[in-house]
GROMACS .gro file of C-alpha atoms in nm:
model
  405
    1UNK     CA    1  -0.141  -3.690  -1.742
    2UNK     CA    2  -0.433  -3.501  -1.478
    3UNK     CA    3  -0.203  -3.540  -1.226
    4UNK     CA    4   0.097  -3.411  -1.406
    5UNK     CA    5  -0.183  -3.097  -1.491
    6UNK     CA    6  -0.310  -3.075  -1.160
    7UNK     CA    7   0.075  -3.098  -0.971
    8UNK     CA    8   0.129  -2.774  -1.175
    9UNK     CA    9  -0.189  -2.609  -1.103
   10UNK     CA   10  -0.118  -2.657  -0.767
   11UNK     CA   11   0.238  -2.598  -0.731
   12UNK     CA   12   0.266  -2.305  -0.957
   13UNK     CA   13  -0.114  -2.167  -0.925
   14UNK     CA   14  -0.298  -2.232  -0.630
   15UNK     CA   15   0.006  -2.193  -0.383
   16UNK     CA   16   0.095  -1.868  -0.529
   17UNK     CA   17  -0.163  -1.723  -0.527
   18UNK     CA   18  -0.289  -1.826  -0.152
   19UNK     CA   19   0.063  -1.653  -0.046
   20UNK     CA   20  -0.080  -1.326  -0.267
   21UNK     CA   21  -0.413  -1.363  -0.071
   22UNK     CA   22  -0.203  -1.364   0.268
   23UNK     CA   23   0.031  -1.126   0.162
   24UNK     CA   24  -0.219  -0.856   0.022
   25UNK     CA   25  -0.419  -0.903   0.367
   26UNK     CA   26  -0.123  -0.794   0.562
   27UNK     CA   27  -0.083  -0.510   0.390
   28UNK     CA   28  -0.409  -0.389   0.418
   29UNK     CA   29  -0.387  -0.488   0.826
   30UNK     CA   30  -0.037  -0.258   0.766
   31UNK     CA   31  -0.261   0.028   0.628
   32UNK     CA   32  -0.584   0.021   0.830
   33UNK     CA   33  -0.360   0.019   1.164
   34UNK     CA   34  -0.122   0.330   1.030
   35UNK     CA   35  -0.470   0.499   0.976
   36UNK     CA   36  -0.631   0.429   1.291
   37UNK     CA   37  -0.316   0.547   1.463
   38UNK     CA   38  -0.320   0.848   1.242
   39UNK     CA   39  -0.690   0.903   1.481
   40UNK     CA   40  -0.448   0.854   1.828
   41UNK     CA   41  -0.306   1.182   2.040
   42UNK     CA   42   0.038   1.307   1.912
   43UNK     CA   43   0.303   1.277   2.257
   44UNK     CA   44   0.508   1.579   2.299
   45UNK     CA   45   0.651   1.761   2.593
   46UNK     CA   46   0.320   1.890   2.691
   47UNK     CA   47   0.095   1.560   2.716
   48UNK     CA   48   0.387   1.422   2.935
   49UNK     CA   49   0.368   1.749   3.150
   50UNK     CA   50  -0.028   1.650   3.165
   51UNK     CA   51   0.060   1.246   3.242
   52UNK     CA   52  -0.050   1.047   3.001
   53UNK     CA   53  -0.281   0.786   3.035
   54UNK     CA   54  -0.132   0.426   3.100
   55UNK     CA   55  -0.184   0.186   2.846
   56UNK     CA   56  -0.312   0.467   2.613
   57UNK     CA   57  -0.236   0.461   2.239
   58UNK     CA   58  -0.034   0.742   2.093
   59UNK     CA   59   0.195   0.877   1.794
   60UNK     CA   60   0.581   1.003   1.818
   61UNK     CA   61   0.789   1.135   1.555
   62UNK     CA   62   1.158   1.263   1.605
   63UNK     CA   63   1.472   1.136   1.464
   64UNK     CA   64   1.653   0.806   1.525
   65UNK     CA   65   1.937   0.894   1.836
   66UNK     CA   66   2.065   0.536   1.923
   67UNK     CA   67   1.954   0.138   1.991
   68UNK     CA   68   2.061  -0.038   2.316
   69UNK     CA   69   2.055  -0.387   2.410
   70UNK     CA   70   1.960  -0.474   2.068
   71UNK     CA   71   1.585  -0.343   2.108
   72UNK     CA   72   1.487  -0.017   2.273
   73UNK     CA   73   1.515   0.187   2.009
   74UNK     CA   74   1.584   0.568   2.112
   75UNK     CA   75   1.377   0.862   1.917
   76UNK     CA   76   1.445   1.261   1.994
   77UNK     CA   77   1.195   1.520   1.910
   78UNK     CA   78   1.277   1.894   1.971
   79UNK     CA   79   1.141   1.841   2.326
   80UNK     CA   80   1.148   1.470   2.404
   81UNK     CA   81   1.313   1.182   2.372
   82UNK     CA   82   1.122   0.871   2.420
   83UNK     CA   83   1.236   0.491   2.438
   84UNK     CA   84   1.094   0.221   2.203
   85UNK     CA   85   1.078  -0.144   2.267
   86UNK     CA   86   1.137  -0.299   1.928
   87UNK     CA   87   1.049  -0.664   2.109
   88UNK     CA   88   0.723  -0.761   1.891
   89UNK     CA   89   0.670  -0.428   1.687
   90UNK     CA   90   0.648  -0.420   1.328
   91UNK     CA   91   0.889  -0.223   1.158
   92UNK     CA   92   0.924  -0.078   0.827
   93UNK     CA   93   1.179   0.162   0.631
   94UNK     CA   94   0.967   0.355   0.359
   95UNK     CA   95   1.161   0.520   0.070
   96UNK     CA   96   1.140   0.872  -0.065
   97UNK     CA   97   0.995   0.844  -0.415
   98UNK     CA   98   1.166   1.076  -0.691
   99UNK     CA   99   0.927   1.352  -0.680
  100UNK     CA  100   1.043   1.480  -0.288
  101UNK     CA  101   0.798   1.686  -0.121
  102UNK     CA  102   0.569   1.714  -0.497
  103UNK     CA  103   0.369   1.345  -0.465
  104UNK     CA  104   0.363   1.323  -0.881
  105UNK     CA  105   0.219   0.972  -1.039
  106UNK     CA  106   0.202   0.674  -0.804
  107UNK     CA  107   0.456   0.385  -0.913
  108UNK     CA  108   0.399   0.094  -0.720
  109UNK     CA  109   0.754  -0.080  -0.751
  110UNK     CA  110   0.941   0.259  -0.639
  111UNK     CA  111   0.762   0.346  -0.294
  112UNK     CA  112   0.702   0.023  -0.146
  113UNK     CA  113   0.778   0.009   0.187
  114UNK     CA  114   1.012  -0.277   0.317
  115UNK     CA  115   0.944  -0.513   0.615
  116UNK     CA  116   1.318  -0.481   0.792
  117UNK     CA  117   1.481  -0.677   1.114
  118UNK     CA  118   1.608  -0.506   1.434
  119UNK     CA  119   2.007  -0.614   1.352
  120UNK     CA  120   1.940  -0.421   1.017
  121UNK     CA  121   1.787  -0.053   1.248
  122UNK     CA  122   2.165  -0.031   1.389
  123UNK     CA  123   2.297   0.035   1.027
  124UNK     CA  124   2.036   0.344   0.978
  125UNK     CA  125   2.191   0.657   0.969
  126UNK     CA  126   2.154   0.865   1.321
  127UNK     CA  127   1.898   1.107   1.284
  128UNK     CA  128   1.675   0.929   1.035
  129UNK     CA  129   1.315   1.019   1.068
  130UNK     CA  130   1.098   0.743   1.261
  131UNK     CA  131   0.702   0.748   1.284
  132UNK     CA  132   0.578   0.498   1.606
  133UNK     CA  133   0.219   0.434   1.730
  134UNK     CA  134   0.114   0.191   1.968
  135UNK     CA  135   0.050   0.132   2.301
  136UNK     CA  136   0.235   0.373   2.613
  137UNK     CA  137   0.337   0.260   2.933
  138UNK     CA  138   0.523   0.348   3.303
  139UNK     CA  139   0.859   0.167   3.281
  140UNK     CA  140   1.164   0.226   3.507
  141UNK     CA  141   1.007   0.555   3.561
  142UNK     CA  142   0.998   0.621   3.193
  143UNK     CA  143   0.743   0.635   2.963
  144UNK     CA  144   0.814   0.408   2.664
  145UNK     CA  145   0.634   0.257   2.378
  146UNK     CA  146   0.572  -0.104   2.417
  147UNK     CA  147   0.424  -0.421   2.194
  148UNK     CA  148   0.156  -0.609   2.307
  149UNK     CA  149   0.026  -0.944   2.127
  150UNK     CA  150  -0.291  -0.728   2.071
  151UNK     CA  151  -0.144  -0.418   2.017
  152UNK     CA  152   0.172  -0.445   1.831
  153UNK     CA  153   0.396  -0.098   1.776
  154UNK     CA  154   0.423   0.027   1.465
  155UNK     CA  155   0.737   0.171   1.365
  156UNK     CA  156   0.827   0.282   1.076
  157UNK     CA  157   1.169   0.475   0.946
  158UNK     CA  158   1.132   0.762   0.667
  159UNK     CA  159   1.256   1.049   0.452
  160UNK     CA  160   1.106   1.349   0.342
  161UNK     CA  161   0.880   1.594   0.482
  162UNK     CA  162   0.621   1.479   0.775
  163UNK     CA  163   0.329   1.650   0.573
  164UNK     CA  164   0.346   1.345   0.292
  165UNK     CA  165   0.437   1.053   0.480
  166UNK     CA  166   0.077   0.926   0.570
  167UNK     CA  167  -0.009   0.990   0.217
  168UNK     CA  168   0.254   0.764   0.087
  169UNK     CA  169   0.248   0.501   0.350
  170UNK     CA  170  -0.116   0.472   0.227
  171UNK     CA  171  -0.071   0.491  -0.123
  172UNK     CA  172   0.253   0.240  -0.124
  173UNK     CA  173   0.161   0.019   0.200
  174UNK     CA  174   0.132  -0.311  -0.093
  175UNK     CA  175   0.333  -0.564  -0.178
  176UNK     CA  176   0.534  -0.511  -0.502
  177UNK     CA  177   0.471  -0.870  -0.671
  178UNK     CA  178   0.200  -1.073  -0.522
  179UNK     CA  179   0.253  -1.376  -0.712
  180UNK     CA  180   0.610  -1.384  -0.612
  181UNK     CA  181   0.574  -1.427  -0.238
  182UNK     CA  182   0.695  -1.665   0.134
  183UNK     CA  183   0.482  -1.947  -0.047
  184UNK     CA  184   0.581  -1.948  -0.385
  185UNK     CA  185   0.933  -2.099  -0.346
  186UNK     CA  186   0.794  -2.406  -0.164
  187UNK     CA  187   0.421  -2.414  -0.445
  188UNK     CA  188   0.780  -2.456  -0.699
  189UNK     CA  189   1.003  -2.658  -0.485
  190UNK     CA  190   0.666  -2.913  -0.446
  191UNK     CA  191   0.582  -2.919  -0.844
  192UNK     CA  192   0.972  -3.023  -0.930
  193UNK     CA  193   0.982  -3.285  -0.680
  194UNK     CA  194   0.723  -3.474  -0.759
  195UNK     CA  195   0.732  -3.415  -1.140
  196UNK     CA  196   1.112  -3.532  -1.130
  197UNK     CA  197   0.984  -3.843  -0.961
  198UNK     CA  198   0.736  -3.869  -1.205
  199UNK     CA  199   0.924  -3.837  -1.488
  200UNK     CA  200   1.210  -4.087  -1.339
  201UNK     CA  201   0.973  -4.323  -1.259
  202UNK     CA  202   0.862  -4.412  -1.610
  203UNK     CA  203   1.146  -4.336  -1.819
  204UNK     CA  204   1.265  -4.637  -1.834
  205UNK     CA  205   0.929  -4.755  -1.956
  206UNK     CA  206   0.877  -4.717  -2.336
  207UNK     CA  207   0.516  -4.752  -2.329
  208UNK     CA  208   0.499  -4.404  -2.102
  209UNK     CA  209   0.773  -4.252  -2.237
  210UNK     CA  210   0.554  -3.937  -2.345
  211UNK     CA  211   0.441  -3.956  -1.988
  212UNK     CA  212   0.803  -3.880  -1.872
  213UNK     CA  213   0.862  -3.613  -2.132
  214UNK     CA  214   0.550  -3.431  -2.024
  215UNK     CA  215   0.645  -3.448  -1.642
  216UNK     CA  216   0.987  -3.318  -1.780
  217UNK     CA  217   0.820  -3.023  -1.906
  218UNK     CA  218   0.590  -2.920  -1.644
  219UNK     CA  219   0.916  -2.911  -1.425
  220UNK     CA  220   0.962  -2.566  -1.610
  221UNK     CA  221   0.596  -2.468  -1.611
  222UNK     CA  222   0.704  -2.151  -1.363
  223UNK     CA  223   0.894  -2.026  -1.696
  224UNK     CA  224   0.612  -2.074  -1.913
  225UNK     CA  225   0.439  -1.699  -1.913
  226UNK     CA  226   0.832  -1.580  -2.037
  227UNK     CA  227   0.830  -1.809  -2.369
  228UNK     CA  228   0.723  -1.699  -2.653
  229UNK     CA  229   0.479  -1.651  -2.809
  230UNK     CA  230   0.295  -1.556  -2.493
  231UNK     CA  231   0.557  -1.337  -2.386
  232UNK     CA  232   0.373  -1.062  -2.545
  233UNK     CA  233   0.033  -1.120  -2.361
  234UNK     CA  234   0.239  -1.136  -2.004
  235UNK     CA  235   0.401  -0.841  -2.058
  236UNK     CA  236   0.043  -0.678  -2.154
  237UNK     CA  237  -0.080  -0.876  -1.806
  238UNK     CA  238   0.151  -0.740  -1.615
  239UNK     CA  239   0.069  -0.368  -1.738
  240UNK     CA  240  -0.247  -0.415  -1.669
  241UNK     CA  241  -0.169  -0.563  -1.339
  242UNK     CA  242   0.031  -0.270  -1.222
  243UNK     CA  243  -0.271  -0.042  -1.335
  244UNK     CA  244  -0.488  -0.213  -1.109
  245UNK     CA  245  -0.196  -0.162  -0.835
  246UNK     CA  246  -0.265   0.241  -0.875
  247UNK     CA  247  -0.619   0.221  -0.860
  248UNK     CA  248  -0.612   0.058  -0.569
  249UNK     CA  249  -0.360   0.299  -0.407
  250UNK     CA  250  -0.590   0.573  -0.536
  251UNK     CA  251  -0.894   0.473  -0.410
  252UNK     CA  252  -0.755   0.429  -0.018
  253UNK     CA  253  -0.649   0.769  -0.098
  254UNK     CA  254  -1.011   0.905  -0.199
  255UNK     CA  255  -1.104   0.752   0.153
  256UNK     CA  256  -0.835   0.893   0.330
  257UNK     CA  257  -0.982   1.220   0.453
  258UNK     CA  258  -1.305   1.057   0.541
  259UNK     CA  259  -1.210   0.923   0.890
  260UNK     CA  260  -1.198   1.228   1.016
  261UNK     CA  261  -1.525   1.351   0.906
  262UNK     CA  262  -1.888   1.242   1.095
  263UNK     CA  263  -2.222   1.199   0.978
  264UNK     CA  264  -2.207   0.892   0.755
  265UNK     CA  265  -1.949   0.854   0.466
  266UNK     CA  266  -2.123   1.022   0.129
  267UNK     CA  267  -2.077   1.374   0.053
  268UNK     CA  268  -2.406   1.559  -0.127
  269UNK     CA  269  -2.362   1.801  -0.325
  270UNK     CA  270  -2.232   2.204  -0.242
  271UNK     CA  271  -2.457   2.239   0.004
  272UNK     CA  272  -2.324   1.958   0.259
  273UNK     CA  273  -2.207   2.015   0.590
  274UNK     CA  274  -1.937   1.764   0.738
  275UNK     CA  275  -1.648   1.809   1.002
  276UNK     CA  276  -1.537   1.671   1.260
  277UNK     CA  277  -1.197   1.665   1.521
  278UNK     CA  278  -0.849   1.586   1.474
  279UNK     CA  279  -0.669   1.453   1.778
  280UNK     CA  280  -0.569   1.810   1.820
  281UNK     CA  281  -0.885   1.957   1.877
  282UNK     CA  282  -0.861   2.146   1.555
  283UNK     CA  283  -1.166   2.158   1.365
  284UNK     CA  284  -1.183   1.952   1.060
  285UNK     CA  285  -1.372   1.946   0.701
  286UNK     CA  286  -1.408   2.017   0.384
  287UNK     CA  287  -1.570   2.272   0.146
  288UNK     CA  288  -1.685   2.201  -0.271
  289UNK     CA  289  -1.571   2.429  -0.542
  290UNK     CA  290  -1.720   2.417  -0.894
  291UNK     CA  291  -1.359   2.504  -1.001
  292UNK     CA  292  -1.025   2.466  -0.779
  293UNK     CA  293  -0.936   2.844  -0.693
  294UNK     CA  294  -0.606   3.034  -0.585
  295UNK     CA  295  -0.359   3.114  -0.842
  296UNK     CA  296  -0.335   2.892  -1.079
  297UNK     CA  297  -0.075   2.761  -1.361
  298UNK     CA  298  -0.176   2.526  -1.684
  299UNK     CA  299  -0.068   2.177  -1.666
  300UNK     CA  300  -0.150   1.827  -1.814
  301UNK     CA  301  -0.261   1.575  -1.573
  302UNK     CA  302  -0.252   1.239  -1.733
  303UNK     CA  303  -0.609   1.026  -1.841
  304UNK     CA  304  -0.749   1.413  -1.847
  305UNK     CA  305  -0.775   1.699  -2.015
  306UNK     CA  306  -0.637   2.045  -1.970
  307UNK     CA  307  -0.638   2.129  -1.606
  308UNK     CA  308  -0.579   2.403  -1.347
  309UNK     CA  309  -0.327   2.322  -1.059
  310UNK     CA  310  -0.335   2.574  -0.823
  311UNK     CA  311   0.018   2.591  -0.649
  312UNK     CA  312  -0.107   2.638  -0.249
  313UNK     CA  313  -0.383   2.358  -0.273
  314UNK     CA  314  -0.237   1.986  -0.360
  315UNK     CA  315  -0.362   1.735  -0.501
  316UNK     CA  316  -0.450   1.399  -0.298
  317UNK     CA  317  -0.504   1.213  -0.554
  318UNK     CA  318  -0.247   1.310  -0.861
  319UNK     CA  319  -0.428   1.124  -1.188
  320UNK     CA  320  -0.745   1.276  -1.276
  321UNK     CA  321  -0.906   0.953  -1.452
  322UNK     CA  322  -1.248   0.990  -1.294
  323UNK     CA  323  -1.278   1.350  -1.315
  324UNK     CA  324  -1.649   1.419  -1.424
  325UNK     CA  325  -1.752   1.763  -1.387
  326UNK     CA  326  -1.852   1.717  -1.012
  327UNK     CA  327  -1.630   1.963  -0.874
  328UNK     CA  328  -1.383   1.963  -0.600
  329UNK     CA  329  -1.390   1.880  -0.222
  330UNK     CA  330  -1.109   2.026  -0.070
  331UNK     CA  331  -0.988   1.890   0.294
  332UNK     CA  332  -0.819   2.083   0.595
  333UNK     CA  333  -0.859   2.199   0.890
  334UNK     CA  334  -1.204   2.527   0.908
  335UNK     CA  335  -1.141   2.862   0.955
  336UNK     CA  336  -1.354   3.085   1.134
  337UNK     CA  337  -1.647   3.199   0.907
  338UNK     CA  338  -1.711   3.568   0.858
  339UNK     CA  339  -2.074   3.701   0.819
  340UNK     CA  340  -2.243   3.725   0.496
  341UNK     CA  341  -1.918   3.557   0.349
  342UNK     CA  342  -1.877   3.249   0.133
  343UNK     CA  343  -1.738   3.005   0.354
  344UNK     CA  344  -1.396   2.976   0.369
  345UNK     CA  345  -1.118   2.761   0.226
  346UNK     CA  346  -0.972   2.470   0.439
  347UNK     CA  347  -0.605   2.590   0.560
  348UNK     CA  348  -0.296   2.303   0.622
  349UNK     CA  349  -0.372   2.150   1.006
  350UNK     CA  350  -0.094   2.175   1.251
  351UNK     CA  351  -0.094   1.779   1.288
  352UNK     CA  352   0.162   1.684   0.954
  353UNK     CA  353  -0.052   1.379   0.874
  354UNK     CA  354  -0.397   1.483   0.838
  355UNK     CA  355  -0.457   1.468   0.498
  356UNK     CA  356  -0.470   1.840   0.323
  357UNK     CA  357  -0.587   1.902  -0.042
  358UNK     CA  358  -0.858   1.821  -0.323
  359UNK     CA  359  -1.029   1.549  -0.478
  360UNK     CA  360  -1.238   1.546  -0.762
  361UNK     CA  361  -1.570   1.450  -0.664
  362UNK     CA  362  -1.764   1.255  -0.411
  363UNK     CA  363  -1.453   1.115  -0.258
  364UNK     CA  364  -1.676   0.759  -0.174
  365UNK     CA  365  -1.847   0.726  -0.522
  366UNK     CA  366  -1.444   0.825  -0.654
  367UNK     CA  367  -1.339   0.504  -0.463
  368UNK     CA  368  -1.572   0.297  -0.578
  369UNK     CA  369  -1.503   0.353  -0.900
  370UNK     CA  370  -1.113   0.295  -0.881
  371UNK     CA  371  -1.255  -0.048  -0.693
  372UNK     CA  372  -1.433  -0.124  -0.980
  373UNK     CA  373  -1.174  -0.067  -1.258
  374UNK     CA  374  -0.918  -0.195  -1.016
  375UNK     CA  375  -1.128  -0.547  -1.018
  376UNK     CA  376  -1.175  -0.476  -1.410
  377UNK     CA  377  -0.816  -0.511  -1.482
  378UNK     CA  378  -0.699  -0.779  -1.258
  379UNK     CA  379  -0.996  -1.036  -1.415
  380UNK     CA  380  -0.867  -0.867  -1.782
  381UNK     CA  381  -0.539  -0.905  -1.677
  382UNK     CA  382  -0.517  -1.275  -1.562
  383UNK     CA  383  -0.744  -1.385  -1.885
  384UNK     CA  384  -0.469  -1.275  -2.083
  385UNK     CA  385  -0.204  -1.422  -1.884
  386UNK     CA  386  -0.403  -1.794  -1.910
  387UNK     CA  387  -0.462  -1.720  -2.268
  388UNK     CA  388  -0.079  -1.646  -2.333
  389UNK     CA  389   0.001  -2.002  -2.126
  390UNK     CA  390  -0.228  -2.163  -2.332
  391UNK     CA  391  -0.049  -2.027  -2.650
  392UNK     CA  392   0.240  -2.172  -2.519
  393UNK     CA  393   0.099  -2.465  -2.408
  394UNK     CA  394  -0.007  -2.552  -2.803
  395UNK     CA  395   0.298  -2.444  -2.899
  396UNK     CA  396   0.485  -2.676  -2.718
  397UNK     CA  397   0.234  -2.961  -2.803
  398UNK     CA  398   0.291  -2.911  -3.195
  399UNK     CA  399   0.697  -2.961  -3.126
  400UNK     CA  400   0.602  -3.237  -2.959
  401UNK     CA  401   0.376  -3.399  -3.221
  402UNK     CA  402   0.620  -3.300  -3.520
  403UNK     CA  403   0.903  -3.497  -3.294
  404UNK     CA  404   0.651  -3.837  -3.256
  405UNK     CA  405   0.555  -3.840  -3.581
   0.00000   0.00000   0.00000
């Protein structure tokens, strides 16, 4: 009987979840590199006029002109058109979530970007927009983006305005069911073979024939979360689950102006001082406001009260849940100060994925906070989902007593 239990708590539990351990990791490897290219020099016309560096790092956007041989993919901007060696890059299409160029409510399952083959980039409509960061090089003459084993490209193909793609690749760069992952079908596959053999070898045994019947069942133990009565106590589990999800998507987003910023990561206060340099030489920061200002309209933000929205300042982070009092920090690029004037509001930067809006609070202390409810939920979460197994479990023991006796 402990090795019928412990064939299922390894097929259907601890190979599951090692794939959701792998598979959250390289999304977050899929995130940290869009956000360190996000720091790279944007290639235009100009830079190429100015030779870039070989073996440099850079960005490219344009739209999606053709594919030869298979894998150099071909992007035009207004004034360039660059090649792409698709040979070792990772490439991604990202979808346009409902809300177009308004970011509303994060849903996990509807923005999730999708991992996608090179035979599958010929079927993309021509002109599709296409983000790609990696490493430049002199080839044939040309210069073209190239994979290294260090340094793979990073390609990705979007909709939508440039302005909100780095915000969604951040927020939706996750996998949309972690327990259903490459290793799950084999953590199944390896529980049904061996309880089949199990339960064939002592069926024909009287003595174990209870033996059999329970190796019978734990062949469907993958099913056992959907069967009520713990039905209800998944489906709570898997709400609470895909609250967790958003937390975690909101607090890379609470983090996502700070790369640009020097001077340590906390903000103190209205009297702080923090900028720094986007690849552009444009100059950088952020400003606090007791209240968010411009012209305003009413609106009800959910998990808060009564807000302001002003319509020319967005809103990083859309759900208010954390929203104390502390005021707003609002990102963009600094306009020149005038004398004897209250220093200025942060205006929209040139480069489209800079991140440009408010946050309510501390942006650090905001992210640890999602962290913590984040972790809050996903401990809740799974409780519930072993306690709803277990009511199963019983359940199924009882029909199985009532049919001995």
């Amino acid at each position: 009987m402990l090795v019928i239990i412990a064939l299922v708590v390894l097929g259907c539990g601890l190979v599951p979840v090692a794939g959701a351990f792998l598979m959250r990791r390289s999304w977050r490897l899929f995130r940290s590199r869009f956000d360190k290219l996000c720091l790279e020099p944007i290639l235009d016309y100009a830079a190429c006029q100015k030779t870039p560096l070989e073996g440099a790092q850079y960005r490219f956007t344009g739209g999606f002109e053709s594919l030869t041989d298979g894998k150099t993919l071909w992007i035009r901007s207004e004034t360039l058109t660059i090649p792409v060696v698709l040979a070792g890059a990772h490439t991604y299409l990202l979808p346009m979530p409902e809300g177009g160029e308004t970011l509303g409510s994060f849903d996990p399952g509807e923005e999730a970007p999708e991992r996608i083959r090179w035979d599958r980039i010929s079927t993309l409509t021509g002109g599709a927009k296409v983000f790609v960061g990696g490493l430049l090089c002199h080839v044939e003459d040309r210069w073209t983006f190239v994979s290294t084993k260090e340094s793979p490209l990073l390609v990705i193909f979007y909709d939508g305005p440039d302005h909100t793609m780095a915000t969604r690749a951040i927020r939706a760069g996750r996998h949309r069911n972690e327990y259903w992952n490459r290793l799950t079908p084999y953590g199944f596959m390896f529980n049904a073979f061996f309880q089949i053999l199990i339960a064939l070898s002592f069926l024909s045994r009287p003595a174990f024939r209870l033996t059999a019947l329970c190796a019978f069942i734990a062949l469907f133990a993958p099913i056992f979360p959907l069967l009520p009565p713990g039905v209800l106590l998944t489906v709570v589990y898997r709400r609470l689950w895909w609250r967790a999800r958003i937390f975690r998507a909101y607090r890379d987003l609470a983090r996502l102006p700070l790369k640009y910023l020097s001077m340590g990561k906390k903000l103190i206060g209205e009297s702080f001082s923090r900028q720094g340099r986007l690849p552009d030489g444009e100059v950088y920061g952020a400003v606090w406001r007791k209240e968010l200002p411009g012209d305003a309209v009413p609106g009800l933000i959910p998990g808060d009260t009564l807000e302001k929205i002003p319509k020319d300042i967005p809103l990083i982070i859309p759900e208010q849940h954390f929203h104390k009092g502390e005021g707003w920090y609002i990102f963009g690029v600094m306009p020149e100060e005038a004398e004897g004037l209250e220093t200025p509001l942060p205006v929209q930067p040139r480069d489209p994925f800079a991140a440009y809006g408010a946050i309510p609070g501390e942006p650090e202390g905001l992210a640890e906070r999602y962290t913590r409810s984040a972790y809050i939920l996903e401990i809740t979460g799974g409780l519930i989902l072993l306690v709803g197994i277990g009511l199963n479990l019983l359940f199924v023991g009882m029909i199985l007593y009532l049919l001995a006796v």
